[in-house]
CSV table of C-alpha atoms in Angstrom, one decimal:
chain,number,residue,atom,x,y,z
A,1,MET,CA,46.8,-1.3,24.7
A,2,THR,CA,48.5,-3.0,21.7
A,3,PHE,CA,52.2,-4.0,21.4
A,4,ASN,CA,53.9,-4.9,18.0
A,5,LEU,CA,57.0,-7.2,17.9
A,6,LYS,CA,58.9,-7.4,14.6
A,7,ASN,CA,60.2,-11.0,14.8
A,8,TYR,CA,63.4,-12.3,13.4
A,9,THR,CA,62.2,-15.7,12.2
A,10,VAL,CA,65.0,-17.5,10.4
A,11,LEU,CA,66.2,-19.3,13.5
A,12,ALA,CA,62.7,-20.5,14.2
A,13,PHE,CA,62.5,-22.6,11.1
A,14,THR,CA,65.7,-24.5,12.0
A,15,LEU,CA,63.8,-26.1,14.9
A,16,LEU,CA,62.0,-28.3,12.6
A,17,SER,CA,63.8,-31.0,10.7
A,18,LEU,CA,61.0,-31.4,8.1
A,19,SER,CA,60.9,-27.7,7.3
A,20,GLY,CA,62.1,-28.5,3.9
A,21,CYS,CA,60.0,-30.4,1.2
A,22,SER,CA,62.1,-33.5,1.1
A,23,THR,CA,62.1,-36.3,3.7
A,24,ASN,CA,62.9,-39.9,3.8
A,25,LYS,CA,59.9,-40.7,5.9
A,26,LEU,CA,56.7,-40.4,4.0
A,27,LEU,CA,53.8,-39.4,6.1
A,28,THR,CA,50.1,-39.0,5.9
A,29,THR,CA,47.9,-36.7,7.9
A,30,ALA,CA,44.2,-37.3,8.3
A,31,PRO,CA,41.9,-34.3,8.5
A,32,GLN,CA,41.2,-33.0,12.0
A,33,THR,CA,37.9,-32.2,13.5
A,34,LYS,CA,37.8,-28.8,15.3
A,35,SER,CA,37.4,-29.0,19.0
A,36,ASP,CA,34.9,-26.9,21.0
A,37,ASN,CA,37.1,-24.0,21.6
A,38,SER,CA,35.8,-20.3,21.9
A,39,ALA,CA,39.2,-19.0,21.0
A,40,VAL,CA,39.2,-20.5,17.4
A,41,ILE,CA,37.8,-18.2,14.8
A,42,GLU,CA,35.8,-20.1,12.2
A,43,PRO,CA,36.4,-19.7,8.5
A,44,VAL,CA,34.5,-16.9,6.7
A,45,VAL,CA,33.9,-17.9,3.2
A,46,SER,CA,31.0,-15.7,1.9
A,47,ASP,CA,32.9,-12.5,1.1
A,48,LYS,CA,36.2,-14.0,0.3
A,49,THR,CA,35.2,-16.7,-2.3
A,50,LEU,CA,37.1,-16.5,-5.6
A,51,ASN,CA,35.2,-15.6,-8.6
A,52,THR,CA,35.4,-19.0,-10.3
A,53,SER,CA,34.1,-17.8,-13.6
A,54,VAL,CA,37.1,-15.3,-13.8
A,55,THR,CA,39.4,-18.0,-12.8
A,56,LYS,CA,38.2,-20.6,-15.2
A,57,GLN,CA,38.9,-18.2,-18.0
A,58,ALA,CA,42.6,-18.9,-17.4
A,59,LEU,CA,41.9,-22.6,-18.4
A,60,VAL,CA,43.2,-23.4,-21.9
A,61,PRO,CA,42.6,-26.5,-23.9
A,62,PRO,CA,45.4,-29.2,-23.6
A,63,ASP,CA,45.8,-29.7,-27.3
A,64,ASN,CA,47.5,-27.6,-29.9
A,65,PRO,CA,50.5,-26.1,-27.8
A,66,ASP,CA,53.0,-23.8,-29.5
A,67,LYS,CA,55.0,-26.2,-31.8
A,68,VAL,CA,58.5,-24.7,-31.1
A,69,THR,CA,58.2,-24.5,-27.3
A,70,ASN,CA,56.5,-28.0,-27.3
A,71,ALA,CA,59.3,-29.5,-29.4
A,72,LYS,CA,61.9,-28.1,-26.8
A,73,VAL,CA,59.8,-29.7,-24.0
A,74,LEU,CA,59.6,-33.0,-25.8
A,75,GLN,CA,63.5,-32.9,-26.1
A,76,TYR,CA,63.8,-32.4,-22.4
A,77,VAL,CA,61.7,-35.5,-21.8
A,78,LYS,CA,63.5,-37.6,-24.4
A,79,LEU,CA,66.7,-36.6,-22.5
A,80,LEU,CA,65.3,-37.9,-19.3
A,81,THR,CA,64.0,-41.0,-20.9
A,82,ALA,CA,67.5,-41.8,-22.3
A,83,LYS,CA,68.8,-41.6,-18.6
A,84,GLY,CA,66.3,-44.3,-17.7
A,85,PHE,CA,63.5,-42.1,-16.4
A,86,PRO,CA,60.1,-43.1,-18.1
A,87,GLY,CA,58.4,-40.3,-20.0
A,88,LYS,CA,55.2,-41.2,-18.3
A,89,ASN,CA,56.6,-40.1,-14.9
A,90,GLN,CA,57.3,-36.6,-16.3
A,91,GLY,CA,55.0,-33.7,-16.6
A,92,VAL,CA,55.2,-30.2,-18.1
A,93,TRP,CA,52.7,-27.5,-18.6
A,94,ILE,CA,53.5,-24.0,-19.7
A,95,GLN,CA,51.2,-21.2,-20.7
A,96,SER,CA,51.2,-17.4,-21.2
A,97,GLU,CA,47.9,-15.8,-20.5
A,98,ASN,CA,45.4,-17.9,-22.4
A,99,THR,CA,48.0,-19.4,-24.7
A,100,LEU,CA,49.2,-23.0,-24.3
A,101,LEU,CA,53.1,-23.1,-24.9
A,102,ALA,CA,53.8,-26.7,-24.0
A,103,ASN,CA,52.1,-29.8,-22.6
A,104,HIS,CA,53.5,-33.2,-21.7
A,105,GLN,CA,51.2,-35.4,-19.4
A,106,GLY,CA,49.7,-32.0,-18.3
A,107,THR,CA,46.4,-33.4,-17.4
A,108,VAL,CA,48.0,-36.5,-15.6
A,109,PRO,CA,48.1,-36.4,-11.7
A,110,LEU,CA,51.8,-37.0,-10.8
A,111,PRO,CA,53.6,-37.0,-7.4
A,112,ALA,CA,53.0,-33.6,-6.2
A,113,ALA,CA,55.4,-33.4,-3.1
A,114,SER,CA,55.3,-29.8,-1.8
A,115,LEU,CA,53.6,-28.4,-4.8
A,116,SER,CA,50.6,-29.6,-2.5
A,117,LYS,CA,51.3,-26.3,-0.8
A,118,VAL,CA,50.1,-24.3,-3.7
A,119,ALA,CA,46.6,-25.9,-3.0
A,120,THR,CA,46.8,-25.2,0.7
A,121,THR,CA,47.9,-21.6,0.0
A,122,LEU,CA,44.8,-21.1,-2.4
A,123,ILE,CA,42.2,-22.6,-0.1
A,124,ALA,CA,43.4,-20.9,3.0
A,125,LEU,CA,43.4,-17.5,1.4
A,126,GLN,CA,39.9,-18.3,0.0
A,127,THR,CA,38.5,-19.4,3.3
A,128,PHE,CA,40.1,-16.9,5.8
A,129,GLY,CA,41.4,-14.0,3.9
A,130,ALA,CA,44.9,-12.7,3.5
A,131,GLU,CA,44.5,-10.5,6.6
A,132,HIS,CA,43.1,-13.1,8.9
A,133,GLN,CA,45.1,-13.6,12.2
A,134,PHE,CA,44.7,-16.5,14.6
A,135,ILE,CA,44.0,-15.2,18.1
A,136,THR,CA,45.6,-16.9,21.1
A,137,ARG,CA,43.7,-15.9,24.3
A,138,ILE,CA,45.3,-15.8,27.8
A,139,GLY,CA,43.3,-15.6,31.0
A,140,ALA,CA,43.4,-16.4,34.6
A,141,THR,CA,41.4,-18.1,37.3
A,142,GLY,CA,42.4,-15.9,40.1
A,143,PRO,CA,43.4,-12.5,41.3
A,144,ILE,CA,46.7,-10.8,40.7
A,145,LYS,CA,48.2,-9.3,43.9
A,146,ASP,CA,51.7,-8.1,44.7
A,147,GLY,CA,53.0,-9.8,41.4
A,148,VAL,CA,51.4,-13.0,42.1
A,149,LEU,CA,48.6,-14.6,40.2
A,150,LYS,CA,46.6,-16.8,42.8
A,151,GLY,CA,45.2,-19.4,40.5
A,152,ASP,CA,45.8,-21.0,37.0
A,153,LEU,CA,47.1,-19.3,34.0
A,154,ILE,CA,45.0,-20.4,31.0
A,155,VAL,CA,46.1,-20.4,27.3
A,156,GLU,CA,43.4,-21.0,24.7
A,157,GLY,CA,45.2,-22.1,21.6
A,158,ALA,CA,43.7,-21.0,18.2
A,159,GLU,CA,45.7,-23.1,15.5
A,160,ASP,CA,48.3,-20.4,15.1
A,161,PRO,CA,50.8,-22.4,12.9
A,162,PHE,CA,53.8,-20.0,13.6
A,163,PHE,CA,53.8,-19.6,17.4
A,164,VAL,CA,57.5,-19.9,18.1
A,165,TRP,CA,59.9,-18.8,20.9
A,166,GLU,CA,59.9,-15.2,19.7
A,167,GLU,CA,56.2,-15.1,20.1
A,168,ALA,CA,56.1,-16.7,23.6
A,169,ILE,CA,59.0,-14.3,24.9
A,170,ALA,CA,57.1,-11.3,23.8
A,171,LEU,CA,53.9,-12.7,25.5
A,172,GLY,CA,55.8,-13.4,28.7
A,173,ASN,CA,57.0,-9.7,28.6
A,174,ILE,CA,53.4,-8.5,28.3
A,175,LEU,CA,52.3,-10.7,31.3
A,176,ASN,CA,55.2,-9.2,33.3
A,177,GLN,CA,53.9,-5.8,32.3
A,178,ILE,CA,50.4,-6.4,33.8
A,179,GLY,CA,52.0,-7.5,37.0
A,180,ILE,CA,52.4,-11.2,36.8
A,181,LYS,CA,55.7,-12.5,38.2
A,182,GLN,CA,54.6,-15.8,39.6
A,183,VAL,CA,51.7,-18.2,39.2
A,184,THR,CA,50.5,-20.3,42.3
A,185,GLY,CA,48.5,-22.6,40.1
A,186,ASN,CA,49.1,-24.6,36.9
A,187,LEU,CA,49.6,-23.5,33.4
A,188,VAL,CA,46.5,-25.0,31.5
A,189,ILE,CA,46.4,-25.4,27.7
A,190,VAL,CA,43.1,-25.3,26.3
A,191,GLY,CA,42.3,-26.3,22.5
A,192,LYS,CA,45.0,-26.4,19.7
A,193,LEU,CA,48.1,-24.5,20.9
A,194,TYR,CA,51.0,-25.1,18.5
A,195,MET,CA,54.5,-24.0,19.3
A,196,ASN,CA,57.9,-24.4,17.7
A,197,PHE,CA,56.1,-26.7,15.0
A,198,LYS,CA,54.7,-29.2,17.7
A,199,ASP,CA,51.3,-29.8,18.5
A,200,ASP,CA,51.1,-32.0,21.6
A,201,PRO,CA,49.6,-29.7,24.3
A,202,LEU,CA,51.8,-30.7,27.2
A,203,THR,CA,54.9,-30.4,25.0
A,204,THR,CA,53.8,-26.9,23.8
A,205,GLY,CA,52.7,-25.9,27.3
A,206,ASN,CA,56.2,-26.8,28.7
A,207,PHE,CA,57.8,-24.8,25.8
A,208,LEU,CA,55.7,-21.9,26.9
A,209,LYS,CA,56.4,-22.3,30.5
A,210,GLN,CA,60.2,-22.3,29.8
A,211,SER,CA,59.7,-19.2,27.5
A,212,PHE,CA,58.1,-17.3,30.4
A,213,ASN,CA,61.0,-17.8,32.8
A,214,SER,CA,64.3,-16.7,31.5
A,215,GLN,CA,65.9,-18.5,34.5
A,216,ILE,CA,65.4,-21.8,33.0
A,217,TRP,CA,66.0,-20.8,29.4
A,218,SER,CA,68.0,-23.4,27.2
A,219,ALA,CA,70.7,-22.4,25.1
A,220,GLU,CA,68.3,-22.4,22.1
A,221,VAL,CA,66.0,-19.9,23.6
A,222,LYS,CA,69.0,-17.7,24.6
A,223,THR,CA,70.2,-17.8,21.1
A,224,VAL,CA,66.8,-16.8,19.8
A,225,HIS,CA,66.6,-13.9,22.3
A,226,GLN,CA,69.7,-12.5,21.0
A,227,SER,CA,68.3,-12.3,17.6
A,228,LEU,CA,65.4,-10.0,18.8
A,229,PRO,CA,65.9,-6.2,18.9
A,230,PRO,CA,68.5,-5.0,21.4
A,231,GLY,CA,66.9,-4.2,24.8
A,232,THR,CA,64.2,-6.8,24.5
A,233,PRO,CA,63.4,-7.8,28.1
A,234,GLN,CA,63.8,-11.3,29.4
A,235,PRO,CA,60.4,-12.3,30.9
A,236,GLN,CA,60.4,-13.6,34.6
A,237,ILE,CA,57.3,-15.7,35.5
A,238,ILE,CA,57.6,-18.6,37.9
A,239,ILE,CA,54.8,-21.2,37.4
A,240,ASN,CA,54.6,-23.3,40.6
A,241,GLY,CA,52.0,-25.9,39.3
A,242,ILE,CA,52.2,-28.5,36.5
A,243,THR,CA,51.4,-28.1,32.7
A,244,LYS,CA,47.8,-29.5,32.1
A,245,SER,CA,45.4,-29.9,29.1
A,246,LEU,CA,41.7,-29.2,29.0
A,247,SER,CA,39.0,-29.4,26.6
A,248,ALA,CA,37.4,-26.3,27.6
A,249,SER,CA,38.2,-23.3,29.7
A,250,PRO,CA,36.9,-22.8,33.3
A,251,ARG,CA,33.9,-20.8,33.7
A,252,ASN,CA,35.6,-18.2,36.1
A,253,LEU,CA,38.2,-17.3,33.4
A,254,GLN,CA,39.3,-13.6,33.5
A,255,PRO,CA,40.7,-12.4,30.2
A,256,LEU,CA,44.2,-10.9,30.3
A,257,VAL,CA,45.9,-10.9,26.9
A,258,GLN,CA,45.2,-11.6,23.3
A,259,HIS,CA,48.0,-12.6,21.0
A,260,TYR,CA,47.3,-12.1,17.2
A,261,SER,CA,49.4,-14.1,14.7
A,262,TYR,CA,51.0,-12.8,11.7
A,263,PRO,CA,48.4,-12.1,9.1
A,264,LEU,CA,47.7,-15.1,7.0
A,265,ALA,CA,49.4,-13.8,3.8
A,266,GLU,CA,52.7,-13.4,5.9
A,267,LEU,CA,52.2,-16.9,7.3
A,268,LEU,CA,51.8,-18.3,3.8
A,269,LYS,CA,55.0,-16.5,2.7
A,270,LYS,CA,56.9,-18.1,5.6
A,271,MET,CA,55.4,-21.5,4.9
A,272,ASN,CA,56.3,-21.4,1.2
A,273,LEU,CA,60.0,-19.8,1.7
A,274,TYR,CA,60.9,-22.7,3.7
A,275,SER,CA,58.4,-25.4,2.4
A,276,ASN,CA,57.4,-25.7,6.0
A,277,ASN,CA,55.4,-29.0,6.3
A,278,PHE,CA,53.9,-28.5,9.9
A,279,MET,CA,52.5,-25.0,8.9
A,280,ALA,CA,50.9,-26.5,5.7
A,281,ASP,CA,49.3,-29.4,7.4
A,282,LYS,CA,47.9,-27.3,10.2
A,283,LEU,CA,46.6,-24.6,7.8
A,284,ALA,CA,45.0,-27.5,5.9
A,285,ASP,CA,43.5,-28.8,8.9
A,286,ALA,CA,42.1,-25.4,9.8
A,287,VAL,CA,40.1,-25.0,6.6
A,288,GLY,CA,38.6,-28.6,7.0
A,289,GLY,CA,41.4,-31.1,6.0
A,290,ALA,CA,43.2,-32.2,2.8
A,291,LYS,CA,40.2,-33.5,1.0
A,292,VAL,CA,38.4,-30.1,1.5
A,293,VAL,CA,41.4,-28.5,0.1
A,294,ALA,CA,41.4,-30.7,-3.0
A,295,GLN,CA,37.6,-30.3,-3.6
A,296,LYS,CA,37.5,-26.7,-3.1
A,297,ALA,CA,40.7,-26.3,-5.3
A,298,ALA,CA,39.1,-28.2,-8.2
A,299,ILE,CA,35.9,-26.2,-7.9
A,300,THR,CA,37.8,-22.8,-7.9
A,301,THR,CA,39.7,-23.6,-10.9
A,302,GLY,CA,37.4,-25.6,-12.9
A,303,ILE,CA,40.0,-28.4,-12.9
A,304,PRO,CA,38.4,-32.0,-12.8
A,305,THR,CA,38.6,-33.4,-9.2
A,306,ALA,CA,40.7,-36.4,-10.5
A,307,GLU,CA,43.5,-33.9,-11.2
A,308,ILE,CA,43.9,-32.9,-7.5
A,309,GLN,CA,44.4,-35.7,-5.1
A,310,LEU,CA,45.5,-34.8,-1.5
A,311,VAL,CA,45.7,-36.6,1.9
A,312,ASN,CA,47.6,-33.8,3.5
A,313,GLY,CA,48.3,-30.1,3.0
A,314,SER,CA,52.0,-30.4,3.0
A,315,GLY,CA,52.9,-33.1,0.3
A,316,LEU,CA,54.6,-35.4,2.9
A,317,ALA,CA,52.7,-38.5,1.3
A,318,ILE,CA,53.0,-40.6,-1.8
A,319,GLU,CA,49.3,-40.4,-2.2
A,320,ASN,CA,49.5,-36.6,-2.9
A,321,ARG,CA,49.2,-36.1,-6.8
A,322,ILE,CA,48.4,-33.1,-8.9
A,323,SER,CA,48.4,-32.6,-12.6
A,324,PRO,CA,50.8,-30.0,-14.0
A,325,ARG,CA,47.8,-28.2,-15.5
A,326,ALA,CA,46.2,-28.2,-12.1
A,327,VAL,CA,49.2,-26.5,-10.3
A,328,CYS,CA,49.3,-24.0,-13.1
A,329,ALA,CA,45.5,-23.2,-12.6
A,330,MET,CA,46.0,-22.8,-8.8
A,331,PHE,CA,48.8,-20.3,-9.1
A,332,ILE,CA,46.6,-18.2,-11.6
A,333,ALA,CA,43.7,-18.4,-9.2
A,334,ILE,CA,45.9,-17.1,-6.3
A,335,GLU,CA,47.0,-14.3,-8.6
A,336,LYS,CA,43.4,-13.4,-9.3
A,337,TYR,CA,42.5,-13.5,-5.6
A,338,LEU,CA,45.2,-11.2,-4.6
A,339,GLN,CA,45.1,-8.8,-7.3
A,340,PRO,CA,42.2,-6.7,-6.0
A,341,GLN,CA,44.1,-6.4,-2.5
A,342,ASN,CA,47.1,-4.8,-4.3
A,343,MET,CA,49.1,-7.9,-3.8
A,344,THR,CA,50.7,-10.6,-6.1
A,345,ILE,CA,51.8,-14.1,-6.0
A,346,ALA,CA,55.2,-12.6,-4.8
A,347,ASP,CA,53.6,-11.8,-1.5
A,348,VAL,CA,53.1,-15.5,-0.7
A,349,PHE,CA,55.7,-17.4,-2.7
A,350,THR,CA,59.4,-17.1,-3.2
A,351,ILE,CA,61.1,-14.5,-5.4
A,352,VAL,CA,64.3,-15.8,-7.0
A,353,GLY,CA,67.3,-13.5,-6.1
A,354,GLN,CA,65.6,-11.6,-3.4
A,355,ASP,CA,64.0,-14.0,-0.7
A,356,LYS,CA,66.1,-16.0,1.6
A,357,GLY,CA,65.0,-19.6,1.9
A,358,ILE,CA,65.5,-23.1,0.7
A,359,LEU,CA,66.1,-21.8,-3.0
A,360,ASP,CA,69.2,-19.8,-2.3
A,361,LYS,CA,71.7,-21.8,-4.1
A,362,ARG,CA,69.7,-22.8,-7.2
A,363,PRO,CA,70.6,-20.8,-10.3
A,364,LEU,CA,67.2,-20.1,-11.4
A,365,PRO,CA,66.2,-17.0,-13.6
A,366,LYS,CA,66.2,-13.9,-11.4
A,367,PHE,CA,62.9,-12.4,-10.5
A,368,ALA,CA,60.9,-15.8,-11.1
A,369,VAL,CA,58.4,-16.4,-8.5
A,370,VAL,CA,58.5,-20.2,-7.6
A,371,LYS,CA,57.5,-23.1,-5.6
A,372,THR,CA,59.5,-26.3,-5.4
A,373,GLY,CA,58.5,-29.9,-4.3
A,374,SER,CA,60.7,-32.8,-3.7
A,375,PHE,CA,61.0,-36.4,-2.3
A,376,ASP,CA,64.3,-38.3,-2.7
A,377,ASN,CA,63.1,-39.6,-6.2
A,378,THR,CA,60.8,-36.7,-7.1
A,379,SER,CA,61.6,-33.1,-7.9
A,380,ASN,CA,59.1,-30.5,-9.1
A,381,LEU,CA,59.4,-26.7,-10.0
A,382,ALA,CA,56.5,-24.5,-10.7
A,383,GLY,CA,55.7,-20.8,-10.8
A,384,ALA,CA,55.8,-17.6,-12.9
A,385,LEU,CA,58.6,-16.7,-15.2
A,386,PRO,CA,58.8,-12.9,-16.2
A,387,THR,CA,60.0,-12.5,-19.7
A,388,GLU,CA,60.2,-9.7,-22.3
A,389,LYS,CA,58.4,-11.4,-25.2
A,390,GLU,CA,55.8,-13.5,-23.6
A,391,LYS,CA,55.5,-11.5,-20.4
A,392,THR,CA,54.5,-13.7,-17.4
A,393,VAL,CA,54.9,-17.4,-18.4
A,394,TRP,CA,53.4,-19.8,-16.0
A,395,PHE,CA,55.3,-23.1,-15.9
A,396,VAL,CA,55.1,-26.5,-14.2
A,397,VAL,CA,57.8,-29.3,-14.5
A,398,MET,CA,57.2,-32.4,-12.6
A,399,ASN,CA,59.9,-35.1,-12.6
A,400,SER,CA,60.0,-38.6,-11.0
A,401,ASP,CA,62.1,-41.6,-11.4
A,402,GLY,CA,59.0,-43.9,-11.1
A,403,LYS,CA,60.0,-45.6,-7.8
A,404,LEU,CA,57.8,-43.7,-5.4
A,405,ASP,CA,55.8,-46.8,-4.4
A,406,ASN,CA,59.0,-48.7,-3.6
A,407,LEU,CA,60.1,-47.3,-0.1
A,408,ASN,CA,63.0,-49.8,-0.1
A,409,SER,CA,64.6,-48.2,-3.3
A,410,ASP,CA,68.3,-47.3,-3.3
A,411,LYS,CA,68.3,-44.0,-1.4
A,412,LYS,CA,71.9,-43.0,-2.9
A,413,ALA,CA,70.4,-43.7,-6.4
A,414,ALA,CA,67.3,-41.7,-5.6
A,415,GLY,CA,69.4,-38.8,-4.4
A,416,LYS,CA,71.2,-38.8,-7.7
A,417,SER,CA,68.0,-38.8,-9.6
A,418,PHE,CA,66.7,-35.8,-7.6
A,419,GLU,CA,70.0,-33.8,-8.2
A,420,TYR,CA,69.9,-34.6,-12.0
A,421,PHE,CA,66.2,-33.5,-12.3
A,422,ARG,CA,67.0,-30.3,-10.5
A,423,THR,CA,70.1,-29.5,-12.9
A,424,GLN,CA,67.9,-30.1,-15.9
A,425,GLN,CA,65.0,-28.0,-14.6
A,426,ASP,CA,67.2,-25.1,-14.1
A,427,ALA,CA,68.7,-25.5,-17.5
A,428,LEU,CA,65.3,-25.8,-19.1
A,429,LEU,CA,63.9,-22.7,-17.4
A,430,LYS,CA,67.1,-20.7,-18.2
A,431,SER,CA,66.8,-21.6,-21.8
A,432,PHE,CA,63.2,-20.3,-22.0
A,433,ALA,CA,64.2,-17.2,-20.1
A,434,ASN,CA,67.0,-16.6,-22.9
A,435,LYS,CA,64.6,-17.4,-25.6
A,436,TRP,CA,61.9,-15.0,-24.6
A,437,GLY,CA,64.1,-12.4,-23.1
A,438,THR,CA,65.2,-11.8,-19.5
A,439,VAL,CA,63.9,-8.9,-17.8
A,440,LYS,CA,66.1,-6.3,-16.0
A,441,THR,CA,63.7,-5.3,-13.2
A,442,GLN,CA,61.0,-7.0,-11.4
A,443,PRO,CA,57.6,-6.6,-13.4
A,444,SER,CA,54.7,-5.0,-11.2
A,445,GLU,CA,52.5,-8.1,-11.6
A,446,LEU,CA,55.2,-10.0,-9.8
A,447,THR,CA,56.3,-7.4,-7.3
A,448,PRO,CA,55.2,-7.8,-3.5
A,449,ASN,CA,53.4,-5.1,-1.9
A,450,PRO,CA,56.0,-3.1,0.2
A,451,GLU,CA,53.3,-2.1,2.7
A,452,ARG,CA,53.3,-5.9,3.9
A,453,ASN,CA,56.6,-5.4,5.4
A,454,SER,CA,55.1,-3.8,8.4
A,455,LYS,CA,52.7,-6.8,8.9
A,456,THR,CA,53.6,-8.7,12.0
A,457,SER,CA,52.3,-10.4,15.1
A,458,ARG,CA,51.1,-8.4,18.1
A,459,ASN,CA,49.9,-8.7,21.7
A,460,GLU,CA,46.9,-6.8,23.2
A,461,ILE,CA,46.2,-6.3,26.8
A,462,VAL,CA,42.4,-6.9,27.5
A,463,LYS,CA,42.6,-7.2,31.3
A,464,LYS,CA,39.8,-5.1,32.9
């Protein structure tokens, strides 16, 4: 039997203080090696690899940009320089189809911040496919009789980056449905179980243990439950033992339930809407690590490897640097990948004026599909701008005050730099929208597939 749960997920993102793309603490994440875990589905590349010859056709030479548009960009850079922000720390790349409209420092790798998530999005799609679901498996080491599981409850993690309170509550209700009210043994976590944007197995196991027993719910869990559809049951499972972590499941494991995550495309949309760093880092780890992401992104787009430098998948590291041209090429590569599946980049990135997320208050042109990236002293904006004259214009604007390597810099001054950059970016994009004509409706090439609205997570009973 299969059970669907339409989750209401805004609350879940508030659990993570780093869910945005800005932080005062700069982190690096080393690639992780997969553990021996039968619950993990290995990446399948052969039938999902992008046609790089098609993607590379989108590359345009960096010289001879449109004189009028480029002059406007140079004025923009001159304005920043006059404010004390060196021109060498600013990058702009704008193109429409195979026409280069503007280029300033377009081939220079600059601080990427959360534009790193564009690379993570591309390679996650290429590796797993848009429909891929991470399968968390639940089993037992003993019989179920009169509501009591006489043994351990085993949970095999599968690197699901969006397993949150809602998912766990639904899972607890399914276990109730198959007759489990009490567990005499332990709750055993095997492999990589992530929950509420945490990855320590004992922490995530204790979250799960709390989720299963509504008698011990915190105020936070109660609030999440209230956001679920009316009538959603409150699970009642008492686990008598402790939470443990093992490297492999016991041989006498009896399968009970499988939890399927949201499809990858929906996970990426959630990640990009809120610029969720945890999700990005874990998805990058799942495909082999940040270096693999950078290498494959360069191969896929035909961009020189020096223009994509990553140490993690989220952008929370000063070492993450990408050129504006590379960001643009990756956006186009994502578009090329999604087109045959009746999807667009709007299925995985934020649509201005429609999607709720971290961009709600920015006065950006309506219907643009964008991704931002920011540290205290860096602000980036990239994506697709729909226009009447030039159709879809791909743009990347990357700004920094040049003090990224100075971690003791004045935070108040850096904050002012960030706000100034954002204001100027918004004005620049609006001026181009006015120049090329604003669109009155969402163009088809930037419209998400409405059928994706029904895509969600689900639980399946496999108990024999």
